[in-house]
């Protein structure tokens, strides 16, 4: 930030360290000894003289380095980062069948869904859960922390459900209402088509804005119980009509698998078995492959961060080394 300090400080540091400063009273202290030439020929004297010169040069370099580090710190080194956030025109809903037969699978899926959310950056995410009826847990948002917190909470509820809604031996009423309040219906359960269709119409501006890429990650075992208002086939056709791709994940006990697979693929999406090796990795790749465009957000931010830490450490090392050398020079 202060480049002029470098132009002035570094030459000055070199000048102070390299120029000889010899006083006029060179022999003021100590005693003069005549005819001491033979002493200079002694191996002990030569060794001490060589050691002294080496330490002198080393000390000079240490104090020179310390002065240069101080000059650079005064010049205030910084890291300037320009953040230009981009929001991709891709919307993704996580649509989860939370009937009791799906608890174990959904609990396992939650860990992988969190990986999906973490690896796809820039998209908007939403979450719906359904059984007899559908509940919108999270409307489309780019607040990934909130999305991940919701998945964590949902995973805790699923764990509680697998254990009879009991926590520490007591019935957990809060988890019960979280899972079943608004999702139960008197006329049946596991209405797959209604869950998918409701999630479809949870996309904002579904008919007006056809330029956005929309996808649904759909988890279900396709086990229908009752007479739904809309079938899974009709829901898939609606998704295809609005160009919403469905990426379905199903367990081993999925019902009517062949037709279900064809309905999902017919939307332009994919079908995965949860037990397939690399299913979730492939899911991420397939979603990333969907068409999207990027819209730059206007509020560009510039961050200026001071970076003196490394220089301060080197300065301490140089000064510490200089002090050690000074003690060693008392030969």
PDB file of C-alpha atoms in Angstrom, residues 201-326:
ATOM      1  CA  UNK A 201     -45.461 -25.794  -9.021  1.00  0.00           C
ATOM      2  CA  UNK A 202     -43.256 -24.595  -6.152  1.00  0.00           C
ATOM      3  CA  UNK A 203     -40.872 -23.165  -8.760  1.00  0.00           C
ATOM      4  CA  UNK A 204     -41.559 -19.420  -8.951  1.00  0.00           C
ATOM      5  CA  UNK A 205     -42.592 -17.956 -12.302  1.00  0.00           C
ATOM      6  CA  UNK A 206     -42.836 -21.425 -13.754  1.00  0.00           C
ATOM      7  CA  UNK A 207     -44.755 -20.354 -16.856  1.00  0.00           C
ATOM      8  CA  UNK A 208     -43.357 -16.849 -17.366  1.00  0.00           C
ATOM      9  CA  UNK A 209     -39.631 -17.495 -17.072  1.00  0.00           C
ATOM     10  CA  UNK A 210     -38.701 -20.332 -19.412  1.00  0.00           C
ATOM     11  CA  UNK A 211     -35.023 -19.347 -19.546  1.00  0.00           C
ATOM     12  CA  UNK A 212     -34.162 -20.884 -16.187  1.00  0.00           C
ATOM     13  CA  UNK A 213     -32.820 -24.416 -15.830  1.00  0.00           C
ATOM     14  CA  UNK A 214     -34.938 -26.359 -13.314  1.00  0.00           C
ATOM     15  CA  UNK A 215     -34.310 -29.760 -11.781  1.00  0.00           C
ATOM     16  CA  UNK A 216     -35.873 -31.920  -9.074  1.00  0.00           C
ATOM     17  CA  UNK A 217     -33.928 -34.479  -7.053  1.00  0.00           C
ATOM     18  CA  UNK A 218     -36.684 -36.964  -6.255  1.00  0.00           C
ATOM     19  CA  UNK A 219     -36.436 -39.759  -3.651  1.00  0.00           C
ATOM     20  CA  UNK A 220     -39.219 -42.336  -3.385  1.00  0.00           C
ATOM     21  CA  UNK A 221     -39.960 -46.065  -3.435  1.00  0.00           C
ATOM     22  CA  UNK A 222     -43.014 -45.453  -5.669  1.00  0.00           C
ATOM     23  CA  UNK A 223     -45.294 -47.418  -3.317  1.00  0.00           C
ATOM     24  CA  UNK A 224     -48.695 -45.786  -3.702  1.00  0.00           C
ATOM     25  CA  UNK A 225     -51.397 -46.251  -1.027  1.00  0.00           C
ATOM     26  CA  UNK A 226     -54.759 -44.792  -2.056  1.00  0.00           C
ATOM     27  CA  UNK A 227     -56.338 -42.938  -4.963  1.00  0.00           C
ATOM     28  CA  UNK A 228     -54.258 -39.877  -5.847  1.00  0.00           C
ATOM     29  CA  UNK A 229     -55.504 -36.779  -7.614  1.00  0.00           C
ATOM     30  CA  UNK A 230     -52.615 -37.044 -10.054  1.00  0.00           C
ATOM     31  CA  UNK A 231     -50.532 -40.073 -11.006  1.00  0.00           C
ATOM     32  CA  UNK A 232     -46.786 -40.234 -11.263  1.00  0.00           C
ATOM     33  CA  UNK A 233     -47.107 -40.530 -15.028  1.00  0.00           C
ATOM     34  CA  UNK A 234     -49.180 -37.348 -15.236  1.00  0.00           C
ATOM     35  CA  UNK A 235     -46.782 -35.527 -12.914  1.00  0.00           C
ATOM     36  CA  UNK A 236     -43.820 -36.580 -15.069  1.00  0.00           C
ATOM     37  CA  UNK A 237     -45.607 -35.325 -18.183  1.00  0.00           C
ATOM     38  CA  UNK A 238     -46.164 -31.971 -16.487  1.00  0.00           C
ATOM     39  CA  UNK A 239     -42.468 -31.795 -15.644  1.00  0.00           C
ATOM     40  CA  UNK A 240     -41.612 -32.509 -19.259  1.00  0.00           C
ATOM     41  CA  UNK A 241     -44.090 -29.846 -20.399  1.00  0.00           C
ATOM     42  CA  UNK A 242     -42.360 -27.206 -18.269  1.00  0.00           C
ATOM     43  CA  UNK A 243     -38.883 -28.540 -19.102  1.00  0.00           C
ATOM     44  CA  UNK A 244     -38.178 -29.552 -15.496  1.00  0.00           C
ATOM     45  CA  UNK A 245     -35.769 -32.493 -15.350  1.00  0.00           C
ATOM     46  CA  UNK A 246     -36.335 -35.078 -12.610  1.00  0.00           C
ATOM     47  CA  UNK A 247     -33.376 -36.990 -11.165  1.00  0.00           C
ATOM     48  CA  UNK A 248     -34.926 -39.843  -9.192  1.00  0.00           C
ATOM     49  CA  UNK A 249     -33.193 -41.951  -6.521  1.00  0.00           C
ATOM     50  CA  UNK A 250     -34.938 -45.156  -5.494  1.00  0.00           C
ATOM     51  CA  UNK A 251     -34.220 -48.030  -3.060  1.00  0.00           C
ATOM     52  CA  UNK A 252     -34.054 -51.732  -3.904  1.00  0.00           C
ATOM     53  CA  UNK A 253     -37.732 -52.239  -3.054  1.00  0.00           C
ATOM     54  CA  UNK A 254     -38.954 -49.666  -5.578  1.00  0.00           C
ATOM     55  CA  UNK A 255     -42.344 -50.607  -7.009  1.00  0.00           C
ATOM     56  CA  UNK A 256     -43.096 -50.826 -10.733  1.00  0.00           C
ATOM     57  CA  UNK A 257     -39.495 -49.923 -11.430  1.00  0.00           C
ATOM     58  CA  UNK A 258     -39.514 -50.155 -15.225  1.00  0.00           C
ATOM     59  CA  UNK A 259     -42.389 -47.717 -15.705  1.00  0.00           C
ATOM     60  CA  UNK A 260     -41.117 -45.427 -12.959  1.00  0.00           C
ATOM     61  CA  UNK A 261     -37.677 -45.300 -14.580  1.00  0.00           C
ATOM     62  CA  UNK A 262     -39.188 -44.508 -17.977  1.00  0.00           C
ATOM     63  CA  UNK A 263     -41.309 -41.690 -16.532  1.00  0.00           C
ATOM     64  CA  UNK A 264     -38.271 -40.076 -14.919  1.00  0.00           C
ATOM     65  CA  UNK A 265     -36.042 -40.421 -17.963  1.00  0.00           C
ATOM     66  CA  UNK A 266     -38.893 -39.042 -20.069  1.00  0.00           C
ATOM     67  CA  UNK A 267     -38.574 -35.696 -18.265  1.00  0.00           C
ATOM     68  CA  UNK A 268     -35.019 -35.388 -19.555  1.00  0.00           C
ATOM     69  CA  UNK A 269     -33.614 -36.459 -16.197  1.00  0.00           C
ATOM     70  CA  UNK A 270     -32.069 -39.678 -14.877  1.00  0.00           C
ATOM     71  CA  UNK A 271     -32.904 -42.639 -12.677  1.00  0.00           C
ATOM     72  CA  UNK A 272     -30.521 -44.048 -10.034  1.00  0.00           C
ATOM     73  CA  UNK A 273     -30.610 -46.975  -7.673  1.00  0.00           C
ATOM     74  CA  UNK A 274     -29.372 -45.945  -4.244  1.00  0.00           C
ATOM     75  CA  UNK A 275     -27.192 -49.053  -4.067  1.00  0.00           C
ATOM     76  CA  UNK A 276     -25.435 -48.275  -7.360  1.00  0.00           C
ATOM     77  CA  UNK A 277     -21.754 -47.498  -7.008  1.00  0.00           C
ATOM     78  CA  UNK A 278     -21.090 -43.815  -7.613  1.00  0.00           C
ATOM     79  CA  UNK A 279     -24.792 -42.955  -7.949  1.00  0.00           C
ATOM     80  CA  UNK A 280     -24.504 -39.619  -6.189  1.00  0.00           C
ATOM     81  CA  UNK A 281     -21.291 -38.673  -7.942  1.00  0.00           C
ATOM     82  CA  UNK A 282     -23.030 -39.340 -11.237  1.00  0.00           C
ATOM     83  CA  UNK A 283     -26.045 -37.349 -10.040  1.00  0.00           C
ATOM     84  CA  UNK A 284     -23.861 -34.278  -9.474  1.00  0.00           C
ATOM     85  CA  UNK A 285     -22.261 -34.637 -12.907  1.00  0.00           C
ATOM     86  CA  UNK A 286     -25.662 -35.000 -14.590  1.00  0.00           C
ATOM     87  CA  UNK A 287     -27.056 -31.908 -12.865  1.00  0.00           C
ATOM     88  CA  UNK A 288     -23.948 -29.900 -13.753  1.00  0.00           C
ATOM     89  CA  UNK A 289     -24.437 -30.975 -17.369  1.00  0.00           C
ATOM     90  CA  UNK A 290     -27.880 -29.331 -17.533  1.00  0.00           C
ATOM     91  CA  UNK A 291     -28.071 -26.110 -19.493  1.00  0.00           C
ATOM     92  CA  UNK A 292     -27.467 -22.959 -17.499  1.00  0.00           C
ATOM     93  CA  UNK A 293     -26.302 -19.406 -17.929  1.00  0.00           C
ATOM     94  CA  UNK A 294     -24.610 -17.150 -15.430  1.00  0.00           C
ATOM     95  CA  UNK A 295     -25.834 -13.754 -14.285  1.00  0.00           C
ATOM     96  CA  UNK A 296     -23.269 -11.555 -12.524  1.00  0.00           C
ATOM     97  CA  UNK A 297     -24.482  -9.840  -9.374  1.00  0.00           C
ATOM     98  CA  UNK A 298     -23.884  -6.084  -9.477  1.00  0.00           C
ATOM     99  CA  UNK A 299     -22.573  -5.542  -5.953  1.00  0.00           C
ATOM    100  CA  UNK A 300     -18.898  -6.279  -6.638  1.00  0.00           C
ATOM    101  CA  UNK A 301     -16.858  -6.285  -3.423  1.00  0.00           C
ATOM    102  CA  UNK A 302     -13.166  -5.499  -2.954  1.00  0.00           C
ATOM    103  CA  UNK A 303     -11.516  -6.918   0.164  1.00  0.00           C
ATOM    104  CA  UNK A 304      -8.183  -5.525   1.413  1.00  0.00           C
ATOM    105  CA  UNK A 305      -6.441  -7.783   3.932  1.00  0.00           C
ATOM    106  CA  UNK A 306      -3.143  -6.924   5.617  1.00  0.00           C
ATOM    107  CA  UNK A 307      -0.548  -9.710   5.365  1.00  0.00           C
ATOM    108  CA  UNK A 308       2.229  -8.920   7.883  1.00  0.00           C
ATOM    109  CA  UNK A 309       2.241 -12.303   9.641  1.00  0.00           C
ATOM    110  CA  UNK A 310       5.019 -14.037   7.706  1.00  0.00           C
ATOM    111  CA  UNK A 311       7.214 -10.928   7.683  1.00  0.00           C
ATOM    112  CA  UNK A 312       6.806 -10.545  11.450  1.00  0.00           C
ATOM    113  CA  UNK A 313       7.923 -14.143  12.004  1.00  0.00           C
ATOM    114  CA  UNK A 314      10.989 -13.660   9.777  1.00  0.00           C
ATOM    115  CA  UNK A 315      11.804 -10.411  11.606  1.00  0.00           C
ATOM    116  CA  UNK A 316      11.767 -12.186  14.963  1.00  0.00           C
ATOM    117  CA  UNK A 317      13.964 -14.977  13.582  1.00  0.00           C
ATOM    118  CA  UNK A 318      16.509 -12.492  12.235  1.00  0.00           C
ATOM    119  CA  UNK A 319      16.664 -10.493  15.476  1.00  0.00           C
ATOM    120  CA  UNK A 320      16.902 -13.661  17.535  1.00  0.00           C
ATOM    121  CA  UNK A 321      19.686 -14.956  15.304  1.00  0.00           C
ATOM    122  CA  UNK A 322      21.523 -11.637  15.571  1.00  0.00           C
ATOM    123  CA  UNK A 323      21.416 -11.763  19.370  1.00  0.00           C
ATOM    124  CA  UNK A 324      22.813 -15.306  19.366  1.00  0.00           C
ATOM    125  CA  UNK A 325      25.597 -14.284  16.953  1.00  0.00           C
ATOM    126  CA  UNK A 326      26.522 -11.319  19.162  1.00  0.00           C
TER     127      UNK A 326
END
